[in-house]
Amino acid sequence: MSKVKVLIVEDEAIIANDIYDSLEELGYDVIEPANTFTEAIEKIVSESPDIAILDIQLSGKKSGIDLATRINDIYKFPFIFLSSNTDQITLEEAKSVQPLAYLVKPFSKEELYTSIEIALFNYSQKASDQLNETSLIIQDALFIKQNKAFIRLNFNEILYLKSDHVYIEIKMKSGEIHIVRGSLNEYMNKLGGKFFRVHRSYIVNLAHLTQLNQNTVFINQDEVPVGKVQRDEIIKRLNRG
């Protein structure tokens, strides 16, 4: 289980450092701040943030709005704008790229936290046929809500999902089990290509397949039932490499 990873893009070093410190105190995984469009893109590519906090005014020719446009077009993850400007023109430009929240400087640590959590929640609601208010998917991870905050479950650390009536148990490589509300159908459509439904009650991560038997598969050390049709499909996938 990983923390939510946050990128700060702010050209005023003092403000960037204050935000960085506040985010660390709030328990987020914080990437070193960027202060230009180019530096921000480099960090997005190398660090894969889950959410970004973007100042509208940046050093260099390109603005935070230009960066937001690039995120929407290519990288597709949520972002928050921050600015000291609240004039109509700035607000209209900001609205055109659909930020998930807008913070006006100066702001408190509590306002920062609330904006991030609301942005993550709104992102889950905004995406068409997204899961539900207790979980969302961003890039290569599933986020589930626990204790009023989202926590990150990396796809490569998930062993399997098991249906239990209206709840789903998510078994992690670490041995942790997380419980969320929902159906396997909702999750199957959103998970990555390594996930495969082997049984009406199980979705497994084939990256952790250790043994394939006649009626069961082993995912790490856990034995999971498998149907004949599903078993044949797994064999086809293995043969394709």
XYZ file of N, CA and C in Angstrom:
723
model
N 0.854 -1.191 0.000
C 0.000 0.000 0.000
C 0.885 1.235 0.000
N 0.589 2.181 -0.877
C 1.390 3.391 -0.994
C 0.548 4.615 -0.690
N 1.239 5.695 -0.346
C 0.562 6.962 -0.111
C 0.213 7.612 -1.442
N -0.746 8.526 -1.399
C -1.069 9.329 -2.574
C 0.129 10.210 -2.899
N 0.567 10.164 -4.170
C 1.761 10.909 -4.590
C 1.348 12.243 -5.213
N 1.900 13.329 -4.688
C 1.489 14.676 -5.093
C 2.656 15.425 -5.729
N 2.393 16.061 -6.862
C 3.369 16.939 -7.508
C 2.956 18.389 -7.308
N 3.907 19.224 -6.878
C 3.692 20.671 -6.736
C 4.390 21.365 -7.901
N 3.671 22.233 -8.600
C 4.276 23.040 -9.663
C 4.036 24.497 -9.299
N 5.071 25.149 -8.812
C 4.965 26.500 -8.248
C 6.300 27.202 -8.447
N 6.264 28.436 -9.008
C 7.517 29.123 -9.316
C 8.047 29.977 -8.167
N 7.297 30.106 -7.081
C 7.797 30.825 -5.910
C 8.296 29.802 -4.894
N 9.619 29.791 -4.687
C 10.251 28.741 -3.887
C 9.707 28.679 -2.461
N 9.479 29.822 -1.854
C 8.994 29.837 -0.463
C 7.622 29.173 -0.371
N 6.739 29.518 -1.299
C 5.396 28.923 -1.296
C 5.477 27.430 -1.586
N 6.305 27.059 -2.574
C 6.456 25.640 -2.922
C 6.940 24.834 -1.727
N 7.914 25.372 -1.001
C 8.446 24.664 0.170
C 7.416 24.567 1.293
N 6.633 25.623 1.471
C 5.570 25.587 2.492
C 4.534 24.508 2.167
N 4.144 24.443 0.891
C 3.178 23.419 0.479
C 3.779 22.031 0.664
N 5.035 21.893 0.276
C 5.734 20.602 0.423
C 5.708 20.141 1.881
N 6.076 21.039 2.781
C 6.104 20.687 4.212
C 4.708 20.331 4.727
N 3.710 21.100 4.306
C 2.335 20.829 4.751
C 1.859 19.464 4.269
N 2.163 19.140 3.018
C 1.738 17.857 2.458
C 2.420 16.691 3.161
N 3.689 16.854 3.478
C 4.390 15.797 4.219
C 3.760 15.595 5.589
N 3.430 16.695 6.262
C 2.788 16.601 7.582
C 1.422 15.922 7.487
N 0.748 16.094 6.359
C -0.564 15.486 6.154
C -0.472 14.019 5.742
N 0.744 13.548 5.501
C 0.933 12.129 5.208
C 0.987 11.759 3.741
N 1.106 12.742 2.853
C 1.202 12.444 1.430
C 2.650 12.145 1.035
N 2.805 11.455 -0.087
C 4.117 11.232 -0.692
C 4.351 12.392 -1.653
N 5.301 13.264 -1.350
C 5.446 14.522 -2.088
C 6.689 14.492 -2.976
N 6.500 14.796 -4.240
C 7.601 14.897 -5.198
C 8.249 16.270 -5.050
N 9.560 16.350 -5.295
C 10.240 17.647 -5.263
C 9.549 18.616 -6.225
N 9.263 19.836 -5.789
C 8.500 20.771 -6.620
C 9.184 21.112 -7.942
N 8.367 21.399 -8.952
C 8.838 21.918 -10.234
C 8.395 23.368 -10.343
N 9.139 24.171 -11.120
C 8.734 25.574 -11.250
C 8.505 26.026 -12.688
N 8.673 25.108 -13.650
C 8.401 25.429 -15.049
C 7.592 24.308 -15.695
N 7.025 24.607 -16.834
C 6.272 23.617 -17.611
C 7.151 22.415 -17.938
N 8.344 22.683 -18.459
C 9.244 21.603 -18.878
C 9.653 20.722 -17.713
N 10.012 21.344 -16.597
C 10.414 20.569 -15.424
C 9.242 19.741 -14.901
N 8.055 20.295 -14.954
C 6.872 19.561 -14.492
C 6.621 18.325 -15.353
N 6.741 18.464 -16.669
C 6.545 17.318 -17.565
C 7.574 16.231 -17.268
N 8.814 16.628 -17.036
C 9.860 15.648 -16.713
C 9.505 14.874 -15.448
N 8.995 15.574 -14.451
C 8.637 14.905 -13.189
C 7.393 14.031 -13.350
N 6.463 14.462 -14.175
C 5.279 13.639 -14.439
C 5.692 12.320 -15.088
N 6.589 12.402 -16.062
C 7.043 11.198 -16.767
C 7.834 10.279 -15.845
N 8.704 10.850 -15.024
C 9.586 10.026 -14.189
C 8.946 9.569 -12.886
N 8.002 10.346 -12.349
C 7.465 10.066 -11.012
C 6.019 9.563 -11.000
N 5.282 9.768 -12.090
C 3.872 9.346 -12.181
C 3.041 9.786 -10.973
N 2.862 11.083 -10.788
C 2.056 11.555 -9.652
C 0.598 11.132 -9.780
N -0.071 11.075 -8.638
C -1.497 10.750 -8.618
C -2.357 12.001 -8.749
N -1.815 13.122 -8.310
C -2.522 14.399 -8.373
C -1.479 15.511 -8.377
N -1.791 16.636 -9.007
C -0.854 17.756 -9.069
C -1.518 19.028 -8.563
N -0.697 19.867 -7.944
C -1.123 21.203 -7.512
C -0.385 22.192 -8.404
N -1.108 22.913 -9.238
C -0.511 23.745 -10.279
C -0.759 25.224 -10.028
N 0.327 25.980 -9.940
C 0.178 27.434 -9.943
C -0.163 27.858 -11.366
N -1.071 28.778 -11.526
C -1.447 29.218 -12.869
C -0.307 29.985 -13.526
N 0.397 30.809 -12.755
C 1.516 31.583 -13.285
C 2.820 30.840 -12.994
N 3.556 30.475 -14.051
C 4.815 29.754 -13.890
C 5.958 30.522 -14.531
N 7.182 30.158 -14.157
C 8.354 30.706 -14.831
C 8.389 30.182 -16.266
N 8.854 31.014 -17.186
C 8.923 30.594 -18.580
C 7.705 31.021 -19.375
N 7.670 30.576 -20.637
C 6.619 31.015 -21.553
C 5.277 30.342 -21.303
N 5.300 29.105 -20.809
C 4.057 28.352 -20.661
C 3.537 28.425 -19.237
N 2.220 28.440 -19.120
C 1.560 28.638 -17.829
C 1.067 27.317 -17.243
N 0.506 27.420 -16.046
C -0.114 26.258 -15.433
C -1.313 25.771 -16.226
N -1.977 26.676 -16.933
C -3.108 26.278 -17.778
C -2.619 25.458 -18.970
N -1.468 25.835 -19.535
C -0.862 25.024 -20.596
C -0.522 23.626 -20.076
N 0.006 23.582 -18.869
C 0.360 22.298 -18.266
C -0.890 21.459 -18.014
N -1.949 22.092 -17.525
C -3.205 21.378 -17.278
C -3.766 20.796 -18.571
N -3.656 21.548 -19.653
C -4.117 21.057 -20.954
C -3.350 19.812 -21.363
N -2.035 19.832 -21.161
C -1.207 18.663 -21.490
C -1.577 17.460 -20.619
N -1.823 17.706 -19.347
C -2.228 16.615 -18.442
C -3.544 16.005 -18.912
N -4.500 16.839 -19.255
C -5.797 16.340 -19.731
C -5.663 15.539 -21.022
N -4.805 16.007 -21.925
C -4.683 15.383 -23.247
C -3.899 14.075 -23.214
N -2.863 14.009 -22.368
C -1.933 12.878 -22.440
C -1.877 12.059 -21.159
N -1.704 12.720 -20.022
C -1.378 11.982 -18.794
C -2.601 11.591 -17.967
N -3.644 12.385 -18.045
C -4.955 12.021 -17.493
C -4.931 11.657 -16.007
N -4.660 12.655 -15.200
C -4.811 12.513 -13.752
C -5.315 13.844 -13.197
N -5.863 13.863 -11.996
C -6.488 15.084 -11.475
C -5.475 16.151 -11.068
N -5.914 17.391 -11.106
C -5.058 18.501 -10.690
C -5.894 19.582 -10.033
N -5.201 20.382 -9.219
C -5.792 21.518 -8.507
C -5.041 22.767 -8.946
N -5.743 23.846 -9.190
C -5.089 25.121 -9.465
C -4.911 25.906 -8.174
N -3.802 26.627 -8.101
C -3.671 27.620 -7.040
C -3.199 28.923 -7.665
N -3.696 30.018 -7.143
C -3.383 31.321 -7.715
C -3.708 32.413 -6.717
N -3.047 33.539 -6.879
C -3.394 34.712 -6.078
C -4.393 35.588 -6.824
N -4.700 35.204 -8.065
C -5.625 35.984 -8.891
C -7.030 35.395 -8.843
N -7.996 36.249 -8.610
C -9.394 35.805 -8.640
C -10.202 36.634 -9.635
N -9.513 37.302 -10.566
C -10.226 38.119 -11.545
C -10.975 37.223 -12.533
N -11.948 37.783 -13.199
C -12.844 37.022 -14.068
C -12.099 36.342 -15.207
N -11.135 37.031 -15.801
C -10.406 36.457 -16.942
C -9.636 35.211 -16.519
N -8.928 35.307 -15.385
C -8.167 34.159 -14.886
C -9.086 32.987 -14.569
N -10.206 33.271 -13.931
C -11.150 32.210 -13.578
C -11.723 31.530 -14.814
N -12.028 32.311 -15.848
C -12.577 31.727 -17.075
C -11.541 30.845 -17.761
N -10.282 31.296 -17.780
C -9.218 30.482 -18.375
C -9.031 29.183 -17.595
N -9.086 29.297 -16.275
C -8.928 28.109 -15.430
C -10.075 27.130 -15.652
N -11.287 27.638 -15.738
C -12.461 26.774 -15.914
C -12.392 25.993 -17.218
N -11.721 26.549 -18.223
C -11.694 25.909 -19.543
C -10.986 24.559 -19.539
N -10.110 24.330 -18.554
C -9.390 23.047 -18.481
C -9.907 22.159 -17.354
N -10.969 22.576 -16.708
C -11.703 21.765 -15.726
C -10.841 21.245 -14.564
N -10.289 22.153 -13.762
C -9.582 21.696 -12.557
C -10.570 21.071 -11.580
N -10.080 20.193 -10.727
C -10.955 19.537 -9.751
C -11.138 20.385 -8.503
N -10.294 21.398 -8.328
C -10.435 22.341 -7.213
C -9.597 23.574 -7.546
N -9.861 24.671 -6.811
C -9.159 25.933 -7.052
C -8.857 26.551 -5.694
N -7.572 26.735 -5.413
C -7.141 27.318 -4.142
C -6.634 28.733 -4.370
N -7.100 29.653 -3.559
C -6.642 31.040 -3.641
C -5.620 31.289 -2.540
N -4.443 31.812 -2.926
C -3.404 32.135 -1.946
C -3.822 33.363 -1.140
N -3.502 33.408 0.158
C -2.926 32.320 0.966
C -4.016 31.343 1.408
N -3.611 30.124 1.737
C -4.571 29.114 2.184
C -3.958 28.326 3.334
N -4.800 27.680 4.108
C -4.342 26.931 5.282
C -4.040 25.481 4.911
N -3.368 24.794 5.810
C -3.082 23.370 5.615
C -4.382 22.583 5.519
N -5.368 22.964 6.312
C -6.664 22.275 6.291
C -7.363 22.464 4.942
N -7.283 23.674 4.390
C -7.881 23.925 3.075
C -7.170 23.124 1.990
N -5.856 22.999 2.118
C -5.070 22.216 1.167
C -5.502 20.752 1.195
N -5.603 20.201 2.401
C -6.016 18.805 2.565
C -7.417 18.578 1.994
N -8.329 19.455 2.341
C -9.706 19.315 1.870
C -9.772 19.361 0.348
N -9.012 20.265 -0.254
C -9.025 20.398 -1.713
C -8.515 19.135 -2.396
N -7.459 18.542 -1.852
C -6.911 17.321 -2.443
C -7.911 16.178 -2.350
N -8.489 15.998 -1.175
C -9.424 14.889 -0.992
C -10.692 15.080 -1.828
N -11.174 16.309 -1.918
C -12.346 16.576 -2.753
C -12.003 16.360 -4.224
N -10.800 16.774 -4.625
C -10.384 16.585 -6.018
C -10.329 15.104 -6.378
N -9.777 14.291 -5.495
C -9.727 12.852 -5.751
C -11.131 12.262 -5.829
N -11.982 12.699 -4.915
C -13.365 12.211 -4.930
C -14.074 12.643 -6.212
N -13.942 13.917 -6.572
C -14.615 14.422 -7.767
C -14.101 13.750 -9.033
N -12.815 13.414 -9.041
C -12.245 12.724 -10.197
C -12.917 11.370 -10.391
N -13.185 10.703 -9.280
C -13.843 9.397 -9.360
C -15.277 9.530 -9.857
N -15.934 10.643 -9.525
C -17.310 10.862 -9.956
C -17.375 11.347 -11.398
N -16.373 12.102 -11.808
C -16.368 12.708 -13.135
C -16.170 11.676 -14.231
N -15.285 10.719 -14.009
C -14.994 9.724 -15.032
C -16.245 8.899 -15.327
N -16.528 8.708 -16.579
C -17.722 7.944 -16.943
C -17.623 6.524 -16.440
N -18.747 5.978 -16.026
C -18.901 4.651 -15.427
C -17.761 4.305 -14.480
N -17.355 5.273 -13.671
C -16.325 5.009 -12.665
C -16.913 4.137 -11.581
N -16.101 3.679 -10.663
C -16.532 2.671 -9.704
C -17.564 3.208 -8.728
N -17.161 3.798 -7.616
C -18.111 4.346 -6.659
C -17.375 5.309 -5.755
N -18.094 5.875 -4.815
C -17.504 6.940 -4.010
C -16.442 6.442 -3.040
N -16.281 5.126 -2.901
C -15.278 4.604 -1.969
C -14.037 4.108 -2.681
N -13.991 4.164 -4.010
C -12.801 3.705 -4.724
C -12.719 4.362 -6.089
N -11.514 4.500 -6.616
C -11.299 5.049 -7.935
C -9.993 4.520 -8.478
N -9.817 4.637 -9.790
C -8.603 4.155 -10.429
C -7.933 5.314 -11.141
N -6.647 5.491 -10.870
C -5.838 6.496 -11.538
C -4.573 5.810 -12.015
N -4.348 5.836 -13.328
C -3.181 5.223 -13.933
C -3.083 3.750 -13.531
N -2.020 3.345 -12.850
C -1.792 1.929 -12.567
C -2.062 1.582 -11.111
N -3.060 2.218 -10.528
C -3.346 1.965 -9.114
C -4.835 2.112 -8.825
N -5.266 1.393 -7.811
C -6.626 1.494 -7.286
C -6.561 2.273 -5.984
N -7.414 3.275 -5.849
C -7.477 4.059 -4.618
C -8.763 3.699 -3.888
N -8.635 3.381 -2.617
C -9.820 3.081 -1.815
C -9.874 4.054 -0.645
N -11.082 4.340 -0.208
C -11.253 5.321 0.853
C -11.275 4.635 2.207
N -10.393 5.082 3.088
C -10.339 4.583 4.456
C -10.112 5.757 5.398
N -10.913 5.824 6.438
C -10.770 6.895 7.431
C -10.768 8.277 6.795
N -11.702 8.491 5.871
C -11.932 9.797 5.240
C -10.822 10.240 4.297
N -9.898 9.327 3.934
C -8.834 9.662 2.989
C -8.642 8.496 2.027
N -8.135 8.790 0.830
C -7.859 7.748 -0.143
C -6.459 7.187 0.072
N -6.341 5.865 -0.014
C -5.034 5.218 0.027
C -4.819 4.485 -1.289
N -3.568 4.331 -1.670
C -3.212 3.778 -2.977
C -2.850 2.302 -2.872
N -3.447 1.493 -3.749
C -3.089 0.086 -3.882
C -2.554 -0.109 -5.297
N -1.249 -0.281 -5.437
C -0.654 -0.466 -6.755
C -1.134 -1.775 -7.374
N -1.437 -1.745 -8.667
C -1.901 -2.958 -9.340
C -0.948 -4.128 -9.123
N 0.365 -3.849 -9.219
C 1.329 -4.953 -9.135
C 1.462 -5.536 -7.736
N 0.807 -4.919 -6.753
C 0.840 -5.443 -5.390
C -0.465 -6.151 -5.012
N -1.448 -6.121 -5.916
C -2.729 -6.791 -5.662
C -2.645 -8.234 -6.143
N -2.999 -9.193 -5.282
C -3.028 -10.602 -5.671
C -4.358 -10.957 -6.324
N -5.449 -10.658 -5.632
C -6.760 -10.979 -6.193
C -7.858 -10.196 -5.494
N -9.032 -10.194 -6.121
C -10.243 -9.620 -5.546
C -11.253 -10.750 -5.390
N -11.871 -10.819 -4.242
C -12.844 -11.873 -3.948
C -14.186 -11.242 -3.601
N -15.231 -11.684 -4.281
C -16.575 -11.167 -4.027
C -17.188 -11.839 -2.809
N -17.799 -11.020 -1.960
C -18.499 -11.531 -0.778
C -19.799 -10.748 -0.653
N -20.827 -11.203 -1.361
C -22.118 -10.514 -1.430
C -21.921 -9.106 -2.001
N -22.219 -8.062 -1.268
C -22.085 -6.700 -1.804
C -20.713 -6.102 -1.502
N -19.809 -6.901 -0.957
C -18.472 -6.415 -0.630
C -17.415 -7.178 -1.421
N -16.246 -6.575 -1.531
C -15.115 -7.204 -2.205
C -13.910 -7.166 -1.280
N -13.267 -8.311 -1.130
C -12.006 -8.395 -0.395
C -10.859 -8.250 -1.394
N -9.937 -7.345 -1.104
C -8.764 -7.150 -1.954
C -7.547 -7.674 -1.199
N -6.984 -8.760 -1.693
C -5.827 -9.380 -1.025
C -4.542 -8.826 -1.629
N -3.646 -8.330 -0.780
C -2.401 -7.726 -1.217
C -1.232 -8.698 -1.078
N -0.179 -8.434 -1.824
C 1.038 -9.243 -1.746
C 1.610 -9.234 -0.338
N 1.422 -8.144 0.375
C 1.929 -8.007 1.744
C 1.158 -8.860 2.740
N 0.005 -9.387 2.314
C -0.864 -10.137 3.219
C -2.046 -9.323 3.721
N -2.004 -8.012 3.518
C -3.118 -7.153 3.931
C -4.380 -7.486 3.136
N -5.524 -7.329 3.766
C -6.812 -7.485 3.096
C -7.615 -6.205 3.302
N -8.061 -5.613 2.204
C -8.893 -4.416 2.255
C -10.293 -4.776 1.772
N -11.296 -4.183 2.369
C -12.681 -4.477 2.016
C -13.354 -3.214 1.485
N -13.953 -3.337 0.302
C -14.679 -2.225 -0.311
C -16.058 -2.718 -0.739
N -16.940 -1.791 -0.954
C -18.290 -2.132 -1.414
C -18.313 -2.099 -2.938
N -18.988 -3.063 -3.562
C -19.085 -3.064 -5.013
C -19.209 -4.464 -5.574
N -19.172 -4.552 -6.918
C -19.261 -5.845 -7.598
C -18.009 -6.069 -8.433
N -17.711 -7.341 -8.717
C -16.541 -7.655 -9.529
C -16.680 -7.114 -10.945
N -17.901 -7.061 -11.466
C -18.097 -6.527 -12.817
C -17.617 -5.086 -12.914
N -17.903 -4.290 -11.901
C -17.477 -2.888 -11.897
C -15.959 -2.782 -11.953
N -15.281 -3.639 -11.219
C -13.824 -3.568 -11.146
C -13.155 -4.182 -12.367
N -13.727 -5.252 -12.894
C -13.101 -5.947 -14.013
C -12.923 -5.035 -15.209
N -13.876 -4.138 -15.427
C -13.804 -3.233 -16.572
C -12.746 -2.151 -16.417
N -12.209 -1.991 -15.218
C -11.287 -0.891 -14.960
C -9.861 -1.338 -14.656
N -9.688 -2.585 -14.281
C -8.362 -3.056 -13.900
C -7.504 -3.312 -15.137
N -6.193 -3.422 -14.922
C -5.256 -3.600 -16.024
C -5.330 -4.977 -16.662
N -4.564 -5.152 -17.754
C -4.623 -6.364 -18.552
C -4.166 -7.629 -17.864
N -3.407 -7.520 -16.781
C -2.942 -8.700 -16.060
C -4.029 -9.319 -15.186
N -5.125 -8.602 -14.999
C -6.200 -9.116 -14.147
C -7.171 -9.949 -14.986
N -7.599 -11.076 -14.415
C -8.435 -12.017 -15.160
C -9.456 -12.638 -14.212
N -10.689 -12.724 -14.683
C -11.741 -13.310 -13.848
C -11.744 -14.830 -14.034
N -11.309 -15.550 -13.017
C -11.172 -17.002 -13.108
C -12.410 -17.733 -12.608
N -13.293 -17.011 -11.931
C -14.440 -17.627 -11.266
C -15.437 -16.512 -10.998
N -16.704 -16.858 -10.806
C -17.699 -15.803 -10.563
C -17.376 -14.966 -9.331
N -16.573 -15.527 -8.418
C -16.267 -14.817 -7.171
C -14.843 -14.288 -7.096
N -14.037 -14.472 -8.156
C -12.627 -14.092 -8.069
C -12.126 -13.412 -9.340
N -11.388 -12.326 -9.142
C -10.530 -11.740 -10.170
C -9.103 -11.866 -9.651
N -8.204 -12.426 -10.460
C -6.831 -12.623 -9.999
C -5.862 -11.811 -10.848
N -4.712 -11.529 -10.269
C -3.621 -10.873 -10.979
C -2.697 -11.965 -11.504
N -2.729 -12.203 -12.814
C -1.955 -13.292 -13.399
C -0.452 -13.078 -13.274
N -0.033 -11.870 -12.957
C 1.396 -11.628 -12.725
C 1.894 -12.400 -11.511
N 0.963 -12.804 -10.627
C 1.335 -13.540 -9.416
C 0.927 -15.013 -9.491
N 0.599 -15.498 -10.694
C 0.239 -16.908 -10.871
C 1.468 -17.783 -10.637
N 1.359 -18.737 -9.721
C 2.478 -19.639 -9.425
C 2.180 -21.088 -9.781
N 0.897 -21.444 -9.927
C 0.556 -22.835 -10.240
C -0.841 -22.891 -10.845
N -0.982 -23.716 -11.892
C -2.275 -23.902 -12.552
C -2.647 -25.378 -12.489
N -3.724 -25.687 -11.785
C -4.194 -27.060 -11.645
C -5.470 -27.266 -12.461
N -6.093 -28.433 -12.302
C -7.296 -28.739 -13.065
C -8.460 -27.833 -12.684
N -8.649 -27.612 -11.391
C -9.800 -26.842 -10.912
C -9.430 -25.619 -10.076
N -8.145 -25.414 -9.867
C -7.703 -24.282 -9.049
C -6.444 -23.658 -9.636
N -6.189 -22.426 -9.213
C -4.907 -21.777 -9.501
C -4.330 -21.294 -8.179
N -3.010 -21.185 -8.141
C -2.360 -20.589 -6.984
C -1.881 -19.201 -7.370
N -2.303 -18.224 -6.590
C -1.846 -16.853 -6.741
C -0.963 -16.588 -5.534
N 0.356 -16.527 -5.793
C 1.316 -16.613 -4.692
C 1.053 -17.925 -3.953
N 0.727 -17.869 -2.686
C 0.482 -19.094 -1.921
C -1.004 -19.402 -1.741
N -1.872 -18.569 -2.303
C -3.313 -18.724 -2.090
C -3.954 -19.523 -3.223
N -4.755 -20.513 -2.868
C -5.449 -21.344 -3.846
C -6.825 -20.754 -4.145
N -7.114 -20.603 -5.438
C -8.345 -19.957 -5.895
C -9.027 -20.871 -6.914
N -10.353 -21.039 -6.853
C -11.039 -21.888 -7.833
C -10.994 -21.289 -9.236
N -10.970 -22.163 -10.258
C -10.964 -21.706 -11.642
C -11.912 -22.580 -12.462
N -12.706 -21.954 -13.337
C -13.595 -22.689 -14.225
C -12.834 -23.258 -15.412
N -13.416 -24.245 -16.094
C -12.738 -24.893 -17.215
C -12.459 -23.911 -18.350
N -13.474 -23.125 -18.716
C -13.293 -22.152 -19.797
C -12.205 -21.150 -19.432
N -12.235 -20.684 -18.194
C -11.241 -19.717 -17.734
C -9.840 -20.341 -17.697
N -9.769 -21.606 -17.302
C -8.478 -22.308 -17.279
C -7.894 -22.398 -18.690
N -8.731 -22.732 -19.654
C -8.264 -22.822 -21.042
C -7.772 -21.467 -21.542
N -8.457 -20.399 -21.152
C -8.046 -19.056 -21.572
C -6.705 -18.682 -20.947
N -6.494 -19.069 -19.698
C -5.203 -18.799 -19.050
C -4.085 -19.512 -19.800
N -4.324 -20.767 -20.187
C -3.313 -21.527 -20.934
C -2.991 -20.823 -22.255
N -4.020 -20.325 -22.938
C -3.794 -19.584 -24.185
C -2.923 -18.358 -23.938
N -3.217 -17.654 -22.865
C -2.429 -16.456 -22.544
C -0.982 -16.817 -22.248
N -0.784 -17.902 -21.514
C 0.574 -18.335 -21.187
C 1.331 -18.742 -22.446
N 0.655 -19.397 -23.374
C 1.298 -19.822 -24.620
C 1.665 -18.635 -25.502
N 0.843 -17.564 -25.396
C 1.150 -16.353 -26.169
C 2.315 -15.591 -25.572
N 2.662 -15.947 -24.321
C 3.764 -15.272 -23.648
C 3.357 -13.960 -23.082
